[in-house]
XYZ file of C-alpha atoms in Angstrom:
278
model
C -41.844 19.472 -53.136
C -41.974 16.320 -51.902
C -39.166 16.525 -49.750
C -40.105 19.911 -48.484
C -43.194 18.208 -47.091
C -42.704 15.445 -45.437
C -39.990 17.576 -43.276
C -43.213 20.099 -42.760
C -44.385 15.970 -41.495
C -41.955 15.122 -39.564
C -41.176 18.386 -37.659
C -45.377 18.114 -36.767
C -44.810 14.336 -35.041
C -41.765 16.020 -33.224
C -44.558 18.496 -32.240
C -47.298 16.050 -31.491
C -45.087 13.745 -29.467
C -43.545 17.140 -27.613
C -46.776 18.537 -26.536
C -48.622 15.190 -25.686
C -47.519 12.456 -23.472
C -48.839 10.531 -20.130
C -47.680 14.235 -17.795
C -51.547 15.866 -19.954
C -53.680 12.710 -18.311
C -52.196 13.613 -14.709
C -52.263 17.542 -15.565
C -55.715 18.805 -14.452
C -55.565 17.070 -11.165
C -52.690 19.640 -10.408
C -55.020 22.195 -11.784
C -51.824 24.008 -14.197
C -52.286 22.653 -17.662
C -55.354 24.091 -18.457
C -54.551 27.108 -17.864
C -51.114 26.637 -19.803
C -48.864 27.376 -17.136
C -45.642 26.429 -17.215
C -45.028 24.812 -14.395
C -45.874 21.632 -16.808
C -44.084 22.546 -19.103
C -40.519 23.305 -17.134
C -41.602 19.371 -16.164
C -41.385 17.796 -19.427
C -39.079 20.122 -20.861
C -36.583 18.460 -17.681
C -38.062 15.089 -19.358
C -37.172 15.151 -22.165
C -33.858 17.076 -21.735
C -32.863 14.600 -19.584
C -34.133 10.894 -21.751
C -31.973 13.752 -24.597
C -28.865 13.697 -22.639
C -28.655 10.198 -21.462
C -29.054 8.753 -24.902
C -26.770 10.756 -26.348
C -23.900 9.610 -23.780
C -25.049 5.643 -23.815
C -24.990 6.010 -27.518
C -21.761 6.993 -27.583
C -19.636 5.885 -25.127
C -20.775 3.101 -26.220
C -19.225 3.710 -29.722
C -16.099 4.182 -27.764
C -15.838 1.044 -25.579
C -16.457 2.676 -22.641
C -19.126 0.967 -19.707
C -21.755 3.348 -19.149
C -21.607 4.846 -15.550
C -18.003 4.564 -15.260
C -16.851 3.450 -12.481
C -13.834 5.179 -10.208
C -10.874 4.284 -10.773
C -8.450 2.054 -8.001
C -5.813 4.009 -6.472
C -2.866 2.333 -6.894
C 0.156 1.175 -4.037
C 1.868 4.624 -3.688
C 5.464 4.262 -2.775
C 7.738 4.731 -1.257
C 9.404 7.998 -0.710
C 13.286 7.382 0.730
C 13.924 11.761 0.362
C 11.402 11.995 3.418
C 13.375 10.020 5.645
C 15.281 11.524 8.786
C 13.075 13.620 8.567
C 8.845 12.960 8.695
C 10.201 9.562 9.184
C 12.456 7.470 10.623
C 13.567 4.583 8.093
C 16.657 1.467 8.017
C 18.254 -0.094 5.295
C 19.414 -2.839 4.498
C 21.809 -4.043 1.215
C 23.989 -2.035 -1.058
C 25.298 1.228 0.296
C 22.578 4.392 -1.417
C 20.417 1.793 -2.111
C 16.158 2.924 -1.806
C 12.927 1.023 -0.880
C 12.835 -0.171 -4.219
C 17.398 -1.314 -4.478
C 18.106 -2.330 -0.707
C 17.401 -6.187 0.241
C 15.307 -4.411 2.591
C 14.252 -1.726 3.242
C 11.719 -0.805 6.401
C 9.877 2.811 7.321
C 8.083 4.250 10.424
C 6.179 7.311 11.634
C 3.797 8.541 13.912
C 0.303 9.271 12.299
C -1.606 10.760 15.317
C -2.265 7.618 18.031
C -0.836 4.967 15.389
C 2.639 4.543 13.213
C 2.899 3.894 9.906
C 4.520 0.555 8.599
C 6.861 0.648 5.566
C 8.340 -2.606 4.623
C 9.765 -3.819 1.278
C 12.755 -6.937 0.831
C 14.274 -8.620 -2.760
C 11.758 -11.855 -2.267
C 8.368 -13.273 -2.884
C 7.911 -14.947 -0.118
C 7.641 -12.181 3.164
C 8.957 -9.902 4.835
C 8.307 -9.085 8.607
C 10.135 -6.595 11.417
C 10.152 -8.280 15.002
C 10.541 -6.112 18.192
C 12.846 -7.639 20.758
C 14.405 -6.718 24.201
C 17.261 -8.162 24.054
C 18.197 -8.701 19.789
C 17.740 -12.416 20.003
C 15.146 -14.450 18.132
C 12.691 -15.411 20.831
C 8.984 -13.966 22.604
C 8.990 -11.078 20.396
C 6.969 -9.454 18.941
C 6.333 -9.157 15.254
C 4.759 -7.539 12.258
C 4.644 -9.894 8.399
C 3.682 -8.842 5.234
C 3.259 -12.231 3.318
C 2.293 -12.566 -0.171
C 0.036 -15.988 -0.789
C -0.056 -18.077 -4.061
C -3.230 -15.587 -5.404
C -1.050 -12.935 -6.082
C -2.224 -11.079 -3.538
C -0.485 -9.630 0.703
C -1.178 -9.866 3.054
C -0.679 -8.397 6.745
C 0.272 -11.219 9.519
C 0.805 -10.955 13.119
C 2.881 -13.118 14.608
C 5.321 -14.103 18.422
C 8.108 -15.818 18.122
C 8.258 -19.345 19.902
C 12.350 -20.031 19.908
C 13.102 -19.419 16.744
C 9.411 -20.884 15.151
C 6.708 -17.322 14.689
C 3.875 -19.095 15.382
C 0.703 -16.434 13.817
C -1.420 -15.133 16.663
C -5.436 -13.991 15.481
C -5.633 -10.431 17.596
C -4.301 -9.014 14.852
C -3.397 -5.306 15.315
C -3.229 -3.546 12.189
C -5.574 -1.750 9.917
C -5.321 -0.089 6.497
C -3.467 -2.555 5.818
C -2.500 -2.643 1.412
C 0.286 -4.394 -0.097
C 1.940 -5.093 -3.376
C 4.328 -7.699 -5.251
C 5.792 -5.674 -8.039
C 9.882 -6.748 -9.368
C 10.312 -9.641 -7.894
C 10.179 -7.177 -4.593
C 6.955 -7.250 -1.793
C 5.832 -4.138 -0.405
C 3.418 -3.171 2.509
C 2.331 -0.581 4.206
C 0.375 -0.710 7.139
C -0.814 1.101 10.544
C -0.820 -0.164 14.645
C -1.582 1.474 17.496
C 0.396 2.520 19.227
C -0.322 1.810 22.315
C -2.313 -2.171 23.807
C -3.700 -3.088 26.241
C -0.444 -5.517 27.849
C -0.198 -8.813 26.821
C 2.634 -11.007 25.915
C 1.817 -11.235 22.239
C 1.913 -7.299 21.948
C 4.209 -4.642 22.842
C 4.042 -1.034 23.140
C 5.359 0.852 20.326
C 6.144 4.005 22.767
C 9.057 2.385 23.625
C 11.808 1.900 22.403
C 13.033 -2.033 20.989
C 15.879 -3.554 19.514
C 14.702 -4.213 15.984
C 14.692 -7.687 14.715
C 14.914 -7.489 9.525
C 13.584 -10.635 8.294
C 12.557 -11.999 5.151
C 12.182 -15.269 3.230
C 10.053 -17.995 1.258
C 6.313 -18.831 1.728
C 4.755 -21.492 0.465
C 1.049 -21.310 -0.031
C 1.007 -17.912 1.792
C 3.074 -19.667 4.573
C 6.409 -18.756 6.172
C 9.369 -20.695 5.680
C 12.499 -20.030 7.061
C 14.571 -16.687 6.893
C 16.719 -16.350 3.438
C 19.765 -15.492 5.763
C 20.956 -17.843 9.026
C 22.000 -14.642 11.247
C 19.335 -11.939 10.171
C 20.134 -8.021 10.660
C 19.312 -6.594 13.972
C 19.698 -2.867 15.197
C 22.768 -1.761 16.706
C 20.052 -0.209 19.046
C 17.447 0.325 20.782
C 14.981 2.598 18.274
C 12.515 4.569 19.157
C 9.389 6.305 17.027
C 9.023 9.490 18.449
C 12.600 10.071 16.882
C 13.395 9.630 13.693
C 16.880 8.066 12.181
C 17.888 6.821 8.388
C 19.822 4.181 9.758
C 22.362 2.381 7.145
C 23.110 -1.260 7.490
C 25.863 -3.133 5.288
C 25.250 -6.501 4.211
C 28.009 -9.215 3.988
C 28.469 -8.394 0.629
C 28.885 -3.905 1.670
C 30.896 -5.852 5.148
C 33.203 -8.263 4.815
C 35.918 -5.481 4.429
C 35.066 -2.881 7.490
C 35.199 -5.101 10.371
C 38.216 -4.524 12.479
C 40.240 -8.207 11.846
C 39.740 -8.028 8.619
C 41.452 -5.225 8.261
C 44.565 -5.823 10.653
C 45.153 -9.152 8.232
C 45.497 -7.022 4.871
C 47.647 -4.417 6.746
C 50.069 -6.833 7.813
C 49.285 -9.128 4.305
C 50.488 -5.668 2.720
C 53.444 -5.522 4.954
C 54.226 -8.382 4.173
C 54.279 -7.663 0.975
C 56.251 -5.044 0.610
C 59.160 -6.069 3.171
C 59.333 -10.132 1.213
C 60.964 -13.342 3.159
C 64.143 -12.126 4.724
């Protein structure tokens, strides 16, 4: 009997708490409470349901250790797809034969997106990676875009202009939609810049063809220093963003025996060993 009495008492309290709420005092102003119309009951039911759902969500989510409300996830840096090279974008690879964006000494891709050109760069370095647009294959008077890994772990896109052998940073930066990452000992970045720009000494129009200069090297406190190799690679021909090529350039370690002089030397040495000395 005591248990039944307690249950009845709790049920009565729930009914009273449901019917008696602060909205009852303002009900006559709406003109519906005295006649038992559903407007007030529906509004009260909605508020009660909202409270119950919020209570349950906060109760159980907090037990699991998740914040409420949960923040949307941050998109990670999308890996560079080399399968699109030569098809929907142009690529330049420098390094070991068969290398990709994660294993080449240097990697660059480009593609047109509307009125912009999107570039992707990656290099085996913890400092910076860059591409220069040149009219003569030589360093000096070149428009340069570089991705620099700073001391805070961020990768930022910078605009430079080659003055002789020195890269001067330019405040006017045409890059947008920038993203970059330093991971597995590599600096990788992605950005867009306009296809057409007002004529200026430090900016070139990308709708024209240019020799591409490729460079990478260490950085000190977010500032670039001299590139890793004495003679950075340069594209053999002018590159057009309207032609998607897949260009491979062997690094020094893989081009030693491919030069005509070395091949001739090997043939002469082989002939000498086979014929013997007189």
